[in-house]
Coordinates of C-alpha atoms in Angstrom, one line a residue:
Chain A
X1 CA 9.4 -10.7 13.2
X2 CA 7.0 -8.9 11.0
X3 CA 9.1 -6.2 9.8
X4 CA 10.1 -5.1 6.3
X5 CA 13.3 -2.8 6.5
X6 CA 14.2 -0.4 3.9
X7 CA 17.5 1.6 3.3
X8 CA 18.3 4.4 3.1
X9 CA 15.5 6.4 4.7
X10 CA 16.3 9.4 2.5
X11 CA 18.3 9.8 -0.6
X12 CA 19.1 12.7 -2.7
X13 CA 20.7 12.1 -6.1
X14 CA 21.6 13.9 -9.2
X15 CA 20.2 13.0 -12.6
X16 CA 23.6 11.4 -13.6
X17 CA 24.1 9.4 -10.5
X18 CA 23.6 5.7 -9.9
X19 CA 22.2 4.6 -6.7
X20 CA 20.3 1.5 -5.1
X21 CA 17.4 1.2 -2.7
X22 CA 17.3 -1.9 -0.5
X23 CA 14.6 -3.9 1.1
X24 CA 14.8 -6.9 3.4
X25 CA 12.3 -9.1 5.2
X26 CA 12.8 -12.3 7.3
X27 CA 9.3 -13.6 7.4
X28 CA 9.9 -16.3 4.8
X29 CA 7.6 -14.4 2.3
X30 CA 8.0 -15.5 -1.3
X31 CA 6.5 -12.3 -2.9
X32 CA 8.1 -9.0 -2.8
X33 CA 6.9 -5.6 -4.3
X34 CA 8.2 -2.2 -5.2
X35 CA 5.6 0.7 -5.1
X36 CA 6.0 4.4 -5.9
X37 CA 4.0 7.0 -4.0
X38 CA 4.0 10.5 -5.0
X39 CA 2.9 13.2 -2.5
X40 CA -0.6 13.0 -1.6
X41 CA -1.3 10.1 -3.9
X42 CA -1.8 6.4 -3.3
X43 CA 1.0 3.9 -3.9
X44 CA 1.3 2.6 -7.4
X45 CA 2.7 -0.8 -8.2
X46 CA 6.0 -1.0 -10.1
X47 CA 7.3 -4.5 -9.8
X48 CA 6.4 -7.9 -8.3
X49 CA 8.8 -10.7 -7.6
X50 CA 7.5 -14.2 -6.9
X51 CA 10.0 -16.9 -5.8
X52 CA 12.8 -14.5 -6.8
X53 CA 11.5 -14.2 -10.4
X54 CA 10.1 -11.1 -11.8
X55 CA 6.4 -11.7 -12.1
X56 CA 5.0 -8.2 -13.0
X57 CA 6.6 -5.2 -14.4
X58 CA 3.9 -2.4 -14.7
X59 CA 5.5 -0.6 -17.7
X60 CA 8.2 1.0 -15.6
X61 CA 11.0 2.9 -17.5
X62 CA 14.2 1.1 -17.8
X63 CA 16.0 3.7 -15.5
X64 CA 14.4 1.6 -12.7
X65 CA 16.0 -1.8 -12.5
X66 CA 14.8 -4.4 -9.9
X67 CA 16.9 -7.2 -8.6
X68 CA 16.0 -10.0 -6.1
X69 CA 19.4 -11.6 -5.1
X70 CA 17.7 -14.0 -2.7
X71 CA 14.3 -14.6 -1.0
X72 CA 14.9 -12.1 1.7
X73 CA 16.3 -9.2 -0.3
X74 CA 14.9 -6.8 -3.0
X75 CA 16.9 -4.0 -4.6
X76 CA 16.0 -1.2 -6.9
X77 CA 18.8 0.1 -9.0
X78 CA 18.4 3.6 -10.1
X79 CA 20.1 5.3 -13.0
X80 CA 19.6 8.6 -14.9
X81 CA 16.6 9.5 -13.0
X82 CA 14.5 12.5 -13.7
X83 CA 13.2 15.1 -11.1
X84 CA 9.6 13.8 -11.6
X85 CA 10.9 10.4 -10.2
X86 CA 11.1 12.1 -6.8
X87 CA 8.8 10.2 -4.5
X88 CA 8.4 7.7 -1.6
X89 CA 9.6 4.3 -2.7
X90 CA 7.8 1.6 -0.8
X91 CA 8.8 -2.1 -0.6
X92 CA 6.2 -4.8 0.6
X93 CA 6.3 -8.5 1.0
X94 CA 3.6 -11.2 1.2
X95 CA 3.5 -14.9 1.8
X96 CA 3.0 -15.5 -1.9
X97 CA 0.8 -14.2 -4.7
X98 CA -2.7 -15.7 -4.3
X99 CA -4.8 -16.2 -7.3
X100 CA -7.8 -14.1 -6.1
X101 CA -7.3 -14.9 -2.5
X102 CA -6.4 -12.9 0.6
X103 CA -3.1 -11.0 0.0
X104 CA -1.8 -9.4 3.1
X105 CA 1.1 -7.2 2.2
X106 CA 3.6 -5.9 4.8
X107 CA 5.1 -2.6 3.9
X108 CA 8.4 -1.1 4.9
X109 CA 8.6 2.5 5.9
X110 CA 9.8 3.6 2.5
X111 CA 12.8 5.5 1.0
X112 CA 12.1 9.1 0.3
X113 CA 13.9 9.9 -2.9
X114 CA 14.7 13.4 -4.3
X115 CA 16.2 13.8 -7.7
X116 CA 17.9 17.2 -8.3
Chain B
X1 CA -11.7 1.3 -15.2
X2 CA -10.1 0.4 -11.8
X3 CA -10.5 3.7 -9.9
X4 CA -11.2 3.4 -6.3
X5 CA -12.8 6.6 -5.0
X6 CA -12.5 8.0 -1.4
X7 CA -13.3 11.5 0.0
X8 CA -10.0 13.3 0.7
X9 CA -10.5 14.6 4.2
X10 CA -12.3 14.0 7.4
X11 CA -12.0 15.8 10.6
X12 CA -13.5 14.6 13.9
X13 CA -13.2 15.3 17.6
X14 CA -11.6 13.0 20.0
X15 CA -14.1 10.4 21.3
X16 CA -16.4 10.7 18.3
X17 CA -16.9 8.0 15.7
X18 CA -15.3 8.4 12.3
X19 CA -16.7 6.9 9.0
X20 CA -14.4 6.8 6.1
X21 CA -16.2 5.7 2.8
X22 CA -14.9 4.1 -0.3
X23 CA -16.4 3.2 -3.7
X24 CA -14.6 0.5 -5.7
X25 CA -15.2 -0.6 -9.3
X26 CA -14.5 -4.3 -9.6
X27 CA -17.5 -6.3 -8.3
X28 CA -15.6 -9.6 -8.5
X29 CA -13.0 -8.4 -6.1
X30 CA -12.9 -11.2 -3.5
X31 CA -11.2 -9.3 -0.7
X32 CA -11.3 -5.5 0.2
X33 CA -8.8 -3.9 2.6
X34 CA -8.3 -0.9 4.8
X35 CA -4.6 0.3 5.2
X36 CA -3.4 3.2 7.5
X37 CA -0.4 5.3 6.7
X38 CA 1.0 7.5 9.4
X39 CA 3.2 10.5 8.4
X40 CA 6.5 9.4 7.0
X41 CA 5.7 5.8 7.4
X42 CA 4.7 2.7 5.3
X43 CA 1.2 1.3 5.1
X44 CA -0.2 -1.0 7.8
X45 CA -3.0 -3.3 7.1
X46 CA -5.7 -2.4 9.6
X47 CA -8.5 -4.8 8.6
X48 CA -10.2 -6.6 5.5
X49 CA -13.3 -8.1 4.6
X50 CA -14.2 -11.0 2.3
X51 CA -16.7 -10.2 -0.3
X52 CA -19.4 -12.6 0.9
X53 CA -19.7 -10.7 4.2
X54 CA -21.7 -7.6 4.8
X55 CA -20.0 -6.6 8.1
X56 CA -16.8 -7.3 10.1
X57 CA -16.1 -6.0 13.5
X58 CA -12.7 -5.9 15.0
X59 CA -12.4 -4.0 18.3
X60 CA -13.0 -0.3 17.5
X61 CA -13.2 -0.9 13.9
X62 CA -16.2 -1.9 11.8
X63 CA -16.2 -2.6 8.1
X64 CA -19.4 -2.5 6.1
X65 CA -19.7 -3.8 2.6
X66 CA -22.5 -3.1 0.1
X67 CA -21.6 -5.2 -2.9
X68 CA -24.6 -4.0 -4.9
X69 CA -23.5 -0.4 -4.6
X70 CA -19.7 -1.3 -4.5
X71 CA -19.5 0.7 -1.4
X72 CA -17.0 0.0 1.4
X73 CA -16.9 1.9 4.9
X74 CA -14.7 2.0 7.8
X75 CA -16.1 3.1 11.2
X76 CA -13.6 3.9 13.9
X77 CA -15.4 4.0 17.3
X78 CA -14.0 6.4 20.0
X79 CA -11.5 8.0 17.7
X80 CA -8.3 9.0 19.3
X81 CA -5.5 11.5 18.4
X82 CA -3.4 8.5 17.5
X83 CA -5.8 7.5 14.7
X84 CA -4.8 10.6 12.8
X85 CA -3.4 9.2 9.6
X86 CA -4.2 8.6 6.0
X87 CA -6.5 5.7 5.4
X88 CA -6.5 3.9 2.0
X89 CA -9.1 1.3 0.9
X90 CA -7.8 -1.2 -1.6
X91 CA -9.0 -4.1 -3.9
X92 CA -7.3 -6.8 -5.9
X93 CA -9.4 -6.7 -9.1
X94 CA -9.9 -10.1 -10.7
X95 CA -8.8 -8.9 -14.1
X96 CA -5.7 -7.1 -12.9
X97 CA -2.1 -8.3 -12.4
X98 CA -2.2 -11.0 -9.7
X99 CA -1.0 -9.5 -6.4
X100 CA -1.7 -5.9 -7.5
X101 CA -3.4 -3.9 -4.9
X102 CA -5.5 -1.0 -6.3
X103 CA -5.5 1.8 -3.6
X104 CA -8.0 4.6 -3.4
X105 CA -6.7 8.1 -3.1
X106 CA -6.7 8.1 0.5
X107 CA -8.7 9.9 3.3
X108 CA -6.7 12.0 5.6
X109 CA -8.3 11.7 9.1
X110 CA -7.6 14.6 11.6
X111 CA -8.6 14.1 15.2
X112 CA -9.0 17.1 17.3
X113 CA -8.5 17.0 21.0

């Protein structure tokens, strides 16, 4: 099983809503990632978890709150988002975080988020 | 800086070869990657090259690396309509956050039948 699953596929939320994005992998990977991809742009890293601990936070606003409840699951909690946060949110996983070595990341299909 | 540059569009006829080019900035990146993104989907790793190699061939895919010019290319032989997608090159710069993939802007490949 080399699949990363994400739910929901699509999400529309108002600026006062609270919602969560979910990501799951069963490959035994110990590193998991959240990326944000705006239309016609490359993915940009938001967060990295390594062994269920937050390893990297790329200066993401606090209205995005990640959570890694166990080694297979990664959540992204959303609160008080702005319309400019509308994007495709991609989850990825890798065996671990290599120090300068090969880092094959497996991506999920993404959640397309629209903030109204 | 850590900008990875790619041309935005490429259009080819079915059966032709496609060449997608990328210029990266960190000469100490040990691995360089090519990812494919189909419409509405996540990214799929196509191939990669280790920095001490000049070329890597994998079925229809050929990756060329020119470290001196920091230039990476992906050649797709006998391009098919199913190859239509956005192709991203990516690097993991040595000075950056560990595990961070820096992606180019992506090249949209259109294959005409």
